C-alpha angles and dihedrals in degrees: 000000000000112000133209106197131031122275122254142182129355150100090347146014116201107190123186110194104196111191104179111246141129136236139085132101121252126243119254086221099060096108116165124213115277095256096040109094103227113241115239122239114246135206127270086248087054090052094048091068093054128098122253107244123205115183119189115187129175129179124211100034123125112240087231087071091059088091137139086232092070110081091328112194086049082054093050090046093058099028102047107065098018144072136274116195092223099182109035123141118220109219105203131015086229123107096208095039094037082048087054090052107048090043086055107028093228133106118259100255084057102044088038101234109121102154137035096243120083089354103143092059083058103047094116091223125018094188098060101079142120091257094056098044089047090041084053101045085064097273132134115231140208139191119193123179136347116025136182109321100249104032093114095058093034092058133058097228109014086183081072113087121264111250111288098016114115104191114031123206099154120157121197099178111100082210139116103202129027100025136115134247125206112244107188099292109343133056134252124210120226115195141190103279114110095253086060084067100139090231103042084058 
């Protein structure tokens, strides 16, 4: 379906903060595809050059929600300097599937992830992702709230950061009370107590 106006607020909000610096060491295992060329790392001069990016993507909202008259001086702060991607297609209906696709760039009969159960332990490369281009062009890179559906079983430890992010606040309960957060490395329990409320955290 072809879209005219940005996407707001919904079931989840994925942010990547990326403040420019250098650093890190790359994984031996981030290995791209044959036919994509493999960013270079730059220097930490390079980076500082760079702009901070902040994405903020959400999946089962109505366009007609992205409007000034919801919560409107938030709207203006991320509206006004930055950038809407005004013509974008989305290529499935699907969170899990749609989240695959926009961290890859490929279609999902390309980036393996056709359904919203187990999709992370189909996604064909897992180091061939936004986080770890931007990671590798001297970015660092963050990942607040929901990832990939499956992670947490396709992993050994889902509370360790997927491969390029540098901080790691990841959530898999499609809960709003009594769940955990990843909190780079180790988990943090969220109870019942109005304050726990997923989206107040």
């Amino acid at each position: 379906m072809r879209c005219r106006a940005a996407t707001g607020i919904a079931l989840i909000a994925l942010l990547f903060a990326f403040a420019a610096c250098g650093g890190g060491s790359e994984s031996s295992q981030a290995a791209k595809r044959h036919d994509d060329p493999r960013p270079e790392r730059v220097s930490a001069a390079d980076a500082a050059d760079k702009p901070n990016v902040i994405f903020i993507y959400t999946d089962d909202q109505n366009l007609a929600d992205f409007k000034a008259r919801y919560m409107p001086q938030t709207f203006k702060l991320l509206t006004g300097p930055g950038t809407q991607f005004s013509d974008f297609i989305v290529a499935t209906p699907l969170c899990c599937p749609s989240r695959a696709t926009y961290i890859t760039g490929d279609y999902p009969h390309n980036d393996g992830v056709f359904s919203n159960p187990s999709g992370y332990s189909h996604l064909t490369d897992k180091f061939n992702t936004l986080q770890v281009w931007m990671h590798n062009a001297g970015y660092r890179t963050a990942w607040v709230g929901k990832y990939l559906q499956g992670y947490e079983e396709g992993v050994p430890d889902p509370f360790k950061a997927a491969p390029g992010n540098d901080d790691w606040h990841a959530t898999f309960d499609p809960v709003y009370y009594d769940y955990d957060i990843a909190d780079n490395g180790a988990a943090v329990h969220h109870g019942s107590k109005p304050r726990d409320y997923y989206t107040n955290v």
